[in-house]
mmCIF file of C-alpha atoms in Angstrom:
data_model
loop_
_atom_site.group_PDB
_atom_site.id
_atom_site.type_symbol
_atom_site.label_atom_id
_atom_site.label_comp_id
_atom_site.label_asym_id
_atom_site.label_seq_id
_atom_site.Cartn_x
_atom_site.Cartn_y
_atom_site.Cartn_z
ATOM 1 C CA MET A 197 -25.257 -7.848 56.782
ATOM 2 C CA TYR A 198 -26.399 -6.254 53.537
ATOM 3 C CA GLU A 199 -23.655 -5.632 51.019
ATOM 4 C CA PRO A 200 -24.629 -2.771 48.693
ATOM 5 C CA GLY A 201 -24.204 -3.706 45.067
ATOM 6 C CA LEU A 202 -23.676 -7.425 45.696
ATOM 7 C CA ASP A 203 -27.050 -8.610 44.347
ATOM 8 C CA ARG A 204 -26.779 -6.229 41.423
ATOM 9 C CA HIS A 205 -23.303 -7.538 40.579
ATOM 10 C CA GLU A 206 -24.477 -11.159 40.781
ATOM 11 C CA TRP A 207 -27.476 -10.415 38.572
ATOM 12 C CA GLU A 208 -25.342 -8.628 35.982
ATOM 13 C CA SER A 209 -22.837 -11.503 35.972
ATOM 14 C CA GLU A 210 -25.581 -14.076 35.456
ATOM 15 C CA TRP A 211 -27.163 -12.039 32.665
ATOM 16 C CA GLN A 212 -23.796 -11.668 30.945
ATOM 17 C CA ALA A 213 -23.250 -15.425 31.153
ATOM 18 C CA LEU A 214 -26.596 -15.954 29.390
ATOM 19 C CA GLU A 215 -25.767 -13.591 26.514
ATOM 20 C CA ASP A 216 -23.892 -16.307 24.558
ATOM 21 C CA ASP A 217 -26.844 -18.671 24.964
ATOM 22 C CA LEU A 218 -29.173 -15.948 23.700
ATOM 23 C CA ARG A 219 -27.100 -15.535 20.550
ATOM 24 C CA GLU A 220 -26.759 -19.276 19.880
ATOM 25 C CA ASP A 221 -30.300 -20.456 20.683
ATOM 26 C CA PRO A 222 -32.605 -17.729 21.972
ATOM 27 C CA ALA A 223 -35.622 -19.989 22.574
ATOM 28 C CA ALA A 224 -33.543 -22.470 24.582
ATOM 29 C CA ALA A 225 -32.182 -19.651 26.771
ATOM 30 C CA LEU A 226 -35.648 -18.422 27.763
ATOM 31 C CA PRO A 227 -36.086 -20.717 30.805
ATOM 32 C CA GLU A 228 -32.788 -19.540 32.293
ATOM 33 C CA LEU A 229 -33.687 -15.894 31.673
ATOM 34 C CA ASP A 230 -37.072 -16.526 33.237
ATOM 35 C CA GLY A 231 -35.471 -18.057 36.322
ATOM 36 C CA LEU A 232 -33.038 -15.174 36.747
ATOM 37 C CA VAL A 233 -35.669 -12.458 36.347
ATOM 38 C CA ALA A 234 -38.172 -14.291 38.584
ATOM 39 C CA ARG A 235 -35.514 -14.555 41.307
ATOM 40 C CA MET A 236 -34.642 -10.873 40.882
ATOM 41 C CA LEU A 237 -38.304 -9.922 41.256
ATOM 42 C CA GLU A 238 -38.657 -12.092 44.345
ATOM 43 C CA GLU A 239 -35.472 -10.703 45.910
ATOM 44 C CA SER A 240 -36.770 -7.203 45.179
ATOM 45 C CA GLY A 241 -39.999 -7.878 47.064
ATOM 46 C CA TYR A 242 -42.406 -8.656 44.228
ATOM 47 C CA ASP A 243 -44.961 -11.401 44.865
ATOM 48 C CA LEU A 244 -45.827 -12.827 41.467
ATOM 49 C CA THR A 245 -48.505 -15.107 42.926
ATOM 50 C CA ASP A 246 -50.465 -12.248 44.531
ATOM 51 C CA PRO A 247 -53.158 -10.842 42.207
ATOM 52 C CA VAL A 248 -53.216 -7.600 44.224
ATOM 53 C CA ALA A 249 -49.499 -7.060 43.578
ATOM 54 C CA ARG A 250 -50.223 -7.401 39.878
ATOM 55 C CA GLU A 251 -52.367 -4.289 40.155
ATOM 56 C CA GLY A 252 -50.040 -2.241 42.363
ATOM 57 C CA ASP A 253 -47.934 0.800 41.596
ATOM 58 C CA GLU A 254 -45.486 -1.100 39.407
ATOM 59 C CA ARG A 255 -47.956 -3.472 37.778
ATOM 60 C CA GLU A 256 -46.343 -2.897 34.375
ATOM 61 C CA VAL A 257 -43.175 -4.590 35.679
ATOM 62 C CA VAL A 258 -45.129 -7.657 36.765
ATOM 63 C CA THR A 259 -47.209 -7.590 33.571
ATOM 64 C CA GLU A 260 -44.059 -7.431 31.424
ATOM 65 C CA TYR A 261 -42.568 -10.383 33.290
ATOM 66 C CA LEU A 262 -45.767 -12.447 33.103
ATOM 67 C CA ALA A 263 -46.070 -11.881 29.339
ATOM 68 C CA ALA A 264 -42.479 -13.057 28.817
ATOM 69 C CA HIS A 265 -43.058 -15.948 31.234
ATOM 70 C CA GLU A 266 -46.086 -17.079 29.222
ATOM 71 C CA ILE A 267 -44.011 -17.169 26.023
ATOM 72 C CA THR A 268 -41.297 -19.101 27.862
ATOM 73 C CA GLN A 269 -43.832 -21.671 29.022
ATOM 74 C CA ALA A 270 -45.017 -22.067 25.423
ATOM 75 C CA ALA A 271 -41.401 -22.572 24.315
ATOM 76 C CA GLU A 272 -40.908 -25.215 27.016
ATOM 77 C CA ARG A 273 -43.999 -27.044 25.728
ATOM 78 C CA ASP A 274 -42.296 -26.969 22.308
ATOM 79 C CA SER A 275 -45.150 -25.070 20.767
ATOM 80 C CA GLY A 276 -44.782 -25.183 17.001
ATOM 81 C CA GLU A 277 -46.631 -21.881 16.850
ATOM 82 C CA LEU A 278 -43.861 -19.969 18.627
ATOM 83 C CA SER A 279 -42.412 -17.470 16.186
ATOM 84 C CA PRO A 280 -39.034 -15.742 16.294
ATOM 85 C CA GLY A 281 -41.020 -12.586 17.038
ATOM 86 C CA ASP A 282 -42.512 -14.220 20.139
ATOM 87 C CA VAL A 283 -39.058 -15.236 21.344
ATOM 88 C CA ALA A 284 -37.750 -11.715 20.708
ATOM 89 C CA ALA A 285 -40.731 -10.239 22.590
ATOM 90 C CA ALA A 286 -39.972 -12.447 25.597
ATOM 91 C CA ILE A 287 -36.276 -11.540 25.555
ATOM 92 C CA ASN A 288 -37.119 -7.841 25.269
ATOM 93 C CA GLY A 289 -39.597 -8.189 28.136
ATOM 94 C CA TYR A 290 -37.012 -9.858 30.339
ATOM 95 C CA ARG A 291 -34.460 -7.179 29.394
ATOM 96 C CA ALA A 292 -36.897 -4.409 30.341
ATOM 97 C CA VAL A 293 -37.648 -5.951 33.741
ATOM 98 C CA PHE A 294 -33.949 -6.677 34.301
ATOM 99 C CA ALA A 295 -32.988 -3.059 33.531
ATOM 100 C CA HIS A 296 -35.777 -1.717 35.745
ATOM 101 C CA LEU A 297 -34.751 -3.878 38.693
ATOM 102 C CA LEU A 298 -31.077 -2.939 38.289
ATOM 103 C CA THR A 299 -32.017 0.737 38.344
ATOM 104 C CA ILE A 300 -34.125 0.298 41.473
ATOM 105 C CA ARG A 301 -31.383 -1.711 43.191
ATOM 106 C CA ALA A 302 -28.717 0.862 42.257
ATOM 107 C CA THR A 303 -30.883 3.631 43.732
ATOM 108 C CA ALA A 304 -31.486 1.626 46.912
ATOM 109 C CA ASP A 305 -27.772 0.864 47.220
ATOM 110 C CA ALA A 306 -26.913 4.547 46.781
ATOM 111 C CA ASP A 307 -29.503 5.549 49.388
ATOM 112 C CA LEU A 308 -28.159 2.948 51.808
ATOM 113 C CA GLY A 309 -24.588 4.114 51.210
ATOM 114 C CA ALA A 310 -25.600 7.718 51.879
ATOM 115 C CA ALA A 311 -27.367 6.693 55.100
ATOM 116 C CA ASP A 312 -24.299 4.740 56.250
ATOM 117 C CA THR A 313 -22.089 7.772 55.553
ATOM 118 C CA GLU A 314 -24.389 10.031 57.571
ATOM 119 C CA GLU A 315 -24.318 7.623 60.531
ATOM 120 C CA ALA A 316 -20.520 7.479 60.607
#
């Protein structure tokens, strides 16, 4: 059974838990942010491995994630060329995708709640 708002609440809780890590060591927090946002995309029906999906209606969401993901991979390789600006760009990219997915999920939850009310 689908519980409206449950995924959204879990995602928000996980993001909040990562906020301290972001303040203390932003580059080190990137892999965890990447994992959370990748899971959110997957749970929202995005296929990041499908090149066609990358060119779909919401390609900017996938593009934003992939750009942040690329920076995260560079950070994991301990690239000496990674600047604070790169780290900030990745964090901002993850934040944008996170906010977009929360908005979509909130709308879907509201639509589902309205449909359940109509059926009752």
